[in-house]
């Protein structure tokens, strides 16, 4: 009996020691939580309050302090859960009830908020905070009724203003944000709709429908990569979500092809760029913002691939969807490649109407005007019958062929010989300009470097010496000028 009694005493003492240590730990966590909160280190404060709650799950003040941190972090849902627990443990804690009422009001939960404010006033009739908050509820309810009528009647502009007014009082209402997003979407203001839906997803947990909506809105704006990012968020929450998975499969293909087109254009692989952009048009027959991107790639890549007629077609399709300065410049470049100078000048001017400071448009306009002026004289590319993208090797090859064909010794005296001599001079001049990087660059900018009137004519140019560059030439230069 003596030994049993001693054992029980020792057990009681050990329990007291454990309890004492545990309380010390709780107090330490509470003190550290308070210190971190004072410094604004909210996450650190939250960690210590978590530990304190685990140590003593029946201390209403600890829940209250943690709820305060949740509020500071903008996590109203978790703050509300802690305040519910506080009032479960201590129903007469009016500060917690007032705090909960304010959260409920901000969430537009008017009935619950009103009940809390009235309970506070029943205990503290002079509580101005509760009175002022209660005073806002009735007008807010009426405003919501008016908003619903406006939306039913399709008066979305007025509804947006009405909802914005309510949100000033109820900024944490996901439903109000969703309603305003619906109005913005009806007004085709997708950027504002995205902003509201994104805010709503932060107010709610596991909001798969919100992420699906975000994905659709970004896609509608032609922001395919952003759309893909949002739909992945939906699938993270619910991998089996049928609508999210179906949309994901579709836009993943389109995003891949757009990435290929962009990469191919930067690598100057214009054939791959064209095929990728055409695949996008096939995969997406309806959404104009996505098709706009594909047409824009085709506009630029067909131009770079020396297919100006196809380029012009897709440039015009892009401009039907969206009249942007950059697209007008792309279109003007396509017209330039097709030597349709009036159209190129018009589109560069259209770009400048949109953005007067756009250097690309200013330089392009000058180039088009110079090229138009030059087209009235000699076009060295046409003389050698080569595209403007021809390499130096191709130019020399074309020069050899043309010089052999038009060598004056191949023609009898008379008009034919005179015409051949003039043509041979032009061929030699074309070779001089197009095989000299500096002169070719000047010519591509619309300036003839061999034009004496330009003030930049190269002195000493003798076209009849050009053909001597070919070793072993069988031709003899025996020109007779009468």
XYZ file of C-alpha atoms in Angstrom:
482
model
C 0.000 0.000 0.000
C 2.848 2.346 0.876
C 4.531 1.746 -2.492
C 1.279 2.240 -4.421
C 0.611 5.513 -2.627
C 4.117 6.779 -3.391
C 3.703 5.888 -7.077
C 0.484 7.865 -7.335
C 2.122 10.936 -5.747
C 5.037 10.721 -8.197
C 2.603 10.445 -11.128
C 0.719 13.523 -9.941
C 3.966 15.473 -9.624
C 5.119 14.434 -13.123
C 1.791 15.529 -14.609
C 2.122 18.914 -12.882
C 5.614 19.343 -14.309
C 4.491 18.408 -17.839
C 1.525 20.771 -17.571
C 3.761 23.563 -16.285
C 6.253 23.132 -19.132
C 3.449 23.019 -21.682
C 1.992 26.281 -20.400
C 5.431 27.906 -20.510
C 5.729 26.860 -24.148
C 2.292 28.267 -24.912
C 3.168 31.570 -23.249
C 6.422 31.706 -25.182
C 4.575 31.201 -28.482
C 2.047 33.877 -27.551
C 4.800 36.346 -26.688
C 6.715 35.639 -29.908
C 3.465 35.931 -31.867
C 2.845 39.340 -30.305
C 6.398 40.506 -31.083
C 6.253 39.377 -34.720
C 2.821 40.958 -35.120
C 4.173 44.273 -33.814
C 7.006 44.085 -36.378
C 4.565 43.325 -39.187
C 6.014 39.829 -39.729
C 2.585 38.285 -40.105
C 3.507 34.806 -41.312
C 5.925 34.332 -38.406
C 3.276 35.587 -35.986
C 0.747 33.180 -37.491
C 3.109 30.214 -37.021
C 3.475 30.929 -33.299
C -0.276 31.430 -32.826
C -0.850 28.070 -34.555
C 1.461 26.473 -32.002
C -0.297 28.228 -29.129
C -3.729 27.025 -30.312
C -2.446 23.450 -30.589
C -1.024 23.718 -27.077
C -4.294 24.991 -25.619
C -7.330 24.522 -27.920
C -9.706 25.993 -25.318
C -8.184 29.465 -24.949
C -10.547 31.879 -26.690
C -8.005 34.750 -26.595
C -5.480 32.719 -28.595
C -8.081 32.088 -31.296
C -8.913 35.805 -31.271
C -5.268 36.789 -31.722
C -4.802 34.311 -34.549
C -7.992 35.565 -36.183
C -6.570 39.102 -36.052
C -3.475 37.947 -37.942
C -5.619 36.150 -40.526
C -7.503 39.404 -41.088
C -4.247 41.316 -41.533
C -3.226 38.736 -44.148
C -6.539 39.187 -45.969
C -7.689 35.637 -45.155
C -11.205 36.492 -44.057
C -12.478 32.932 -44.346
C -9.990 31.630 -41.740
C -10.459 34.694 -39.531
C -14.190 33.965 -39.509
C -13.589 30.354 -38.416
C -11.438 31.542 -35.494
C -14.030 34.142 -34.437
C -16.735 31.456 -34.552
C -14.609 29.385 -32.176
C -14.029 32.395 -29.893
C -17.769 33.022 -29.576
C -18.420 29.328 -29.045
C -16.005 29.401 -26.087
C -17.045 32.854 -24.844
C -20.420 34.050 -26.217
C -20.280 37.373 -24.309
C -17.015 38.515 -25.968
C -18.512 41.570 -27.735
C -15.270 42.648 -29.441
C -15.127 39.307 -31.246
C -18.827 39.521 -32.157
C -18.364 43.037 -33.549
C -15.332 41.851 -35.519
C -17.281 38.922 -36.922
C -20.184 41.166 -37.872
C -17.830 43.446 -39.807
C -16.404 40.494 -41.741
C -19.876 39.194 -42.545
C -20.914 42.643 -43.761
C -17.865 42.832 -46.031
C -18.862 39.427 -47.406
C -22.407 40.730 -48.046
C -23.866 38.197 -45.565
C -26.358 40.789 -44.394
C -28.638 38.652 -42.201
C -25.788 37.160 -40.142
C -24.024 40.523 -39.881
C -27.214 42.215 -38.678
C -27.704 39.548 -36.002
C -24.187 40.131 -34.646
C -24.513 43.924 -34.577
C -27.869 43.709 -32.777
C -26.378 41.305 -30.212
C -23.553 43.785 -29.555
C -26.026 46.671 -29.163
C -28.140 44.606 -26.797
C -25.139 44.459 -24.447
C -23.603 47.844 -25.323
C -26.394 50.181 -26.574
C -23.908 53.049 -27.059
C -21.494 51.091 -29.247
C -21.123 53.471 -32.227
C -19.177 50.988 -34.350
C -21.990 48.455 -34.192
C -24.617 51.147 -34.761
C -22.856 52.630 -37.807
C -22.304 49.191 -39.340
C -25.960 48.234 -38.760
C -27.011 51.500 -40.442
C -25.296 50.398 -43.720
C -27.103 47.094 -44.087
C -30.575 48.179 -45.199
C -29.378 50.489 -48.038
C -26.936 47.775 -49.166
C -29.766 45.220 -49.354
C -31.799 47.632 -51.496
C -28.817 48.268 -53.751
C -28.442 44.522 -54.320
C -32.125 44.267 -55.324
C -31.665 47.117 -57.806
C -28.522 45.436 -59.196
C -30.402 42.180 -59.793
C -33.137 44.021 -61.723
C -30.557 45.836 -63.851
C -28.799 42.597 -64.764
C -32.089 40.883 -65.630
C -32.951 43.812 -67.904
C -29.536 43.670 -69.595
C -28.582 47.144 -68.384
C -24.990 46.133 -67.768
C -23.411 49.591 -67.728
C -25.703 50.732 -64.923
C -25.280 47.383 -63.171
C -21.486 47.806 -63.125
C -21.856 51.202 -61.409
C -24.372 49.753 -58.956
C -22.180 46.765 -58.052
C -19.134 49.011 -57.661
C -21.123 51.070 -55.161
C -22.021 47.945 -53.145
C -18.446 46.614 -53.267
C -17.286 49.722 -51.408
C -19.204 48.341 -48.406
C -18.814 44.620 -49.212
C -15.323 44.249 -50.749
C -14.962 40.575 -49.721
C -18.045 39.300 -51.522
C -17.010 36.781 -54.180
C -20.571 36.762 -55.534
C -20.575 40.516 -56.168
C -17.230 40.246 -57.981
C -18.600 37.417 -60.119
C -21.718 39.431 -60.963
C -19.644 42.442 -61.991
C -17.413 40.168 -64.092
C -20.550 38.880 -65.851
C -21.511 42.474 -66.685
C -18.000 43.316 -67.898
C -18.015 40.207 -70.080
C -21.365 41.217 -71.605
C -19.800 44.633 -72.345
C -16.727 42.868 -73.860
C -14.462 44.442 -71.253
C -12.588 41.200 -70.692
C -9.639 42.763 -68.877
C -11.909 44.103 -66.116
C -13.786 40.797 -65.981
C -10.487 38.956 -65.462
C -9.577 41.292 -62.600
C -12.845 40.573 -60.763
C -12.773 36.797 -61.323
C -9.166 36.604 -60.139
C -10.118 38.498 -56.963
C -13.050 36.135 -56.436
C -10.781 33.056 -56.723
C -8.686 34.465 -53.865
C -11.790 34.892 -51.722
C -12.872 31.289 -52.252
C -11.026 27.999 -51.918
C -11.046 25.310 -54.619
C -12.689 27.664 -57.136
C -12.368 25.470 -60.226
C -15.145 27.345 -62.031
C -13.314 30.619 -61.425
C -10.106 29.310 -62.990
C -12.064 27.881 -65.928
C -13.666 31.292 -66.467
C -10.253 32.997 -66.267
C -8.893 30.575 -68.878
C -11.764 31.361 -71.259
C -11.432 35.119 -70.784
C -7.679 35.131 -71.402
C -8.203 32.965 -74.475
C -10.816 35.363 -75.780
C -8.194 38.127 -75.541
C -5.735 35.975 -77.490
C -3.579 35.455 -74.381
C -3.137 31.742 -74.991
C -0.224 31.134 -72.605
C -2.096 32.903 -69.771
C -5.175 30.832 -70.587
C -3.103 27.655 -70.367
C -1.722 28.739 -66.984
C -5.220 29.296 -65.528
C -6.649 26.030 -66.836
C -3.724 24.187 -65.224
C -4.709 25.779 -61.892
C -8.187 24.310 -62.356
C -6.723 20.861 -63.017
C -4.463 21.120 -59.965
C -7.589 21.491 -57.840
C -9.534 18.797 -59.698
C -7.617 16.609 -62.207
C -10.909 14.955 -63.200
C -12.715 18.228 -64.047
C -14.167 17.366 -67.472
C -14.627 20.918 -68.788
C -11.183 22.053 -67.666
C -9.520 18.966 -69.132
C -11.330 19.311 -72.454
C -10.377 22.994 -72.774
C -6.811 22.214 -71.706
C -6.336 19.624 -74.470
C -7.578 22.075 -77.086
C -5.578 25.145 -76.162
C -2.413 23.181 -75.416
C -2.189 22.336 -79.132
C -2.792 25.941 -80.145
C -0.237 27.263 -77.649
C 2.329 24.800 -79.015
C 1.777 25.920 -82.619
C 1.952 29.615 -81.706
C 5.212 29.009 -79.840
C 6.554 27.170 -82.893
C 5.555 30.042 -85.176
C 7.241 32.605 -82.937
C 10.405 30.545 -82.575
C 10.561 29.813 -86.318
C 10.152 33.477 -87.194
C 13.031 34.449 -84.881
C 15.191 31.702 -86.472
C 14.153 32.880 -89.959
C 12.651 29.491 -90.704
C 9.730 31.081 -92.527
C 8.368 27.845 -94.012
C 7.944 26.383 -90.500
C 6.507 29.675 -89.264
C 3.902 29.612 -92.042
C 2.911 25.971 -91.476
C 2.572 26.490 -87.708
C 0.418 29.608 -88.098
C -1.784 27.872 -90.679
C -2.271 25.019 -88.192
C -3.557 27.553 -85.637
C -6.156 28.829 -88.117
C -7.293 25.247 -88.681
C -7.440 24.427 -84.954
C -9.249 27.686 -84.082
C -11.916 28.578 -86.691
C -13.856 31.050 -84.525
C -12.002 33.006 -81.809
C -10.909 36.152 -83.619
C -8.204 37.261 -81.162
C -6.379 33.947 -81.569
C -6.817 33.984 -85.336
C -5.468 37.545 -85.343
C -2.134 36.285 -83.957
C -1.945 33.557 -86.615
C -2.740 36.018 -89.433
C -0.093 38.386 -88.101
C 2.558 35.643 -88.198
C 1.494 34.713 -91.739
C 1.606 38.366 -92.779
C 5.210 38.734 -91.592
C 6.539 35.296 -92.550
C 5.076 35.280 -96.065
C 6.669 38.709 -96.610
C 10.038 37.430 -95.412
C 9.613 34.323 -97.580
C 9.187 36.502 -100.705
C 5.490 35.658 -101.114
C 4.023 39.179 -100.926
C 0.599 38.329 -102.363
C -0.068 35.756 -99.641
C 1.369 38.171 -97.096
C -0.991 40.953 -98.164
C -3.974 38.604 -97.875
C -3.175 37.701 -94.260
C -2.208 41.259 -93.326
C -5.650 42.402 -94.423
C -7.315 39.589 -92.455
C -5.402 40.689 -89.351
C -6.426 44.326 -89.874
C -10.090 43.329 -90.176
C -9.836 41.985 -86.630
C -7.652 44.625 -85.002
C -6.283 47.860 -86.439
C -2.929 48.166 -84.711
C 0.002 50.330 -85.741
C 2.375 47.356 -85.869
C 0.025 45.435 -88.174
C -0.302 48.427 -90.508
C 3.510 48.453 -90.670
C 3.553 44.705 -91.404
C 0.990 45.253 -94.142
C 2.991 48.154 -95.590
C 6.114 45.957 -95.698
C 4.140 43.311 -97.615
C 2.977 45.935 -100.107
C 6.562 47.150 -100.456
C 7.694 43.608 -101.227
C 5.011 43.505 -103.935
C 6.181 46.944 -105.176
C 2.712 48.388 -104.508
C 4.121 51.667 -103.284
C 0.906 53.688 -102.988
C -0.607 51.023 -100.721
C 2.567 50.810 -98.650
C 2.628 54.599 -98.188
C -1.051 54.568 -97.177
C -0.535 51.876 -94.518
C 2.549 53.534 -93.042
C 0.500 56.719 -92.747
C -2.309 54.754 -91.054
C 0.234 53.493 -88.510
C 1.352 57.055 -87.819
C -2.273 58.115 -87.309
C -2.387 55.612 -84.448
C 1.096 56.346 -83.073
C 2.783 59.517 -84.291
C 6.050 58.622 -82.531
C 6.443 55.152 -84.106
C 9.924 55.181 -85.649
C 9.265 52.057 -87.692
C 6.382 53.796 -89.442
C 8.361 57.013 -89.989
C 11.333 55.186 -91.450
C 9.091 52.881 -93.465
C 7.158 55.798 -94.937
C 10.389 57.476 -96.035
C 11.624 54.197 -97.510
C 8.345 53.623 -99.398
C 8.352 57.145 -100.792
C 11.982 56.798 -101.902
C 11.301 53.403 -103.432
C 8.341 54.822 -105.297
C 10.537 57.595 -106.662
C 13.251 55.085 -107.523
C 10.782 52.819 -109.312
C 10.403 55.564 -111.862
C 14.092 55.117 -112.715
C 16.252 51.979 -112.414
C 15.435 48.967 -110.246
C 18.627 46.941 -109.977
C 16.840 43.847 -108.709
C 14.562 43.850 -111.738
C 17.490 44.419 -114.082
C 19.145 41.199 -112.842
C 15.781 39.483 -112.341
C 16.514 38.519 -108.701
C 14.372 38.885 -105.577
C 15.235 41.533 -103.013
C 16.316 38.756 -100.664
C 18.870 37.315 -103.136
C 22.312 36.399 -101.790
C 25.505 37.924 -103.222
C 26.281 34.596 -104.874
C 22.878 34.549 -106.609
C 23.391 38.149 -107.733
C 26.793 37.406 -109.309
C 25.344 34.322 -111.023
C 22.430 36.388 -112.410
C 24.886 39.100 -113.493
C 27.015 36.606 -115.459
C 23.946 35.259 -117.212
C 22.547 38.699 -118.064
C 25.937 40.100 -119.156
C 26.513 37.186 -121.490
C 23.046 37.613 -122.968
C 23.261 41.375 -123.446
C 26.933 41.728 -124.373
C 26.955 44.283 -127.206
C 29.258 42.083 -129.334
C 26.324 39.715 -129.675
C 24.364 42.297 -131.670
C 24.686 43.848 -135.121
C 25.257 47.551 -135.555
C 22.195 49.720 -135.274
C 19.312 50.117 -132.815
C 19.656 46.601 -131.398
C 23.293 47.165 -130.528
C 22.533 50.558 -128.920
C 19.759 48.971 -126.844
C 22.106 46.182 -125.790
C 24.796 48.687 -124.823
C 22.322 50.570 -122.594
C 21.085 47.320 -121.072
C 24.673 46.169 -120.488
C 25.430 49.431 -118.649
C 22.384 48.863 -116.408
C 23.464 45.240 -115.754
C 26.948 46.355 -114.748
C 25.511 49.094 -112.527
C 23.164 46.583 -110.880
C 26.082 44.267 -110.168
C 28.139 47.110 -108.676
C 25.346 48.218 -106.340
C 23.977 44.836 -105.276
C 27.360 43.218 -104.535
C 28.480 46.156 -102.386
C 26.891 45.914 -98.927
C 26.908 49.664 -98.309
C 25.512 50.595 -101.727
C 22.912 47.844 -101.576
C 21.759 49.057 -98.154
C 21.356 52.580 -99.539
C 19.404 51.262 -102.516
C 17.130 49.193 -100.234
C 16.360 52.406 -98.335
C 15.178 54.025 -101.562
C 18.360 55.825 -102.641
C 20.229 55.165 -105.888
C 23.936 55.360 -104.961
C 24.835 55.777 -108.652
C 22.448 58.676 -109.246
C 24.524 61.841 -109.823
C 21.640 63.971 -108.490
C 21.851 62.256 -105.114
C 25.243 63.844 -104.503
C 26.574 60.417 -103.557
C 27.449 59.117 -107.016
C 30.590 57.019 -107.088
C 33.044 58.746 -109.416
C 35.007 56.726 -111.916
C 32.365 54.026 -112.511
C 33.067 52.376 -115.897
C 30.381 49.835 -116.715
C 32.375 48.430 -119.637
C 35.114 47.270 -117.270
C 32.729 45.214 -115.117
C 32.715 42.176 -117.370
C 36.521 41.866 -117.216
C 36.051 40.491 -113.680
C 35.399 37.108 -115.266
C 38.716 35.468 -116.108
C 39.006 33.994 -119.554
C 36.022 35.887 -120.934
C 35.639 35.114 -124.655
C 34.135 38.517 -125.332
C 36.109 41.399 -126.750
C 34.904 44.926 -126.167
C 34.716 46.584 -129.589
C 32.158 49.322 -129.154
C 31.731 51.783 -131.972
C 29.916 54.989 -131.109
C 28.942 57.004 -134.184
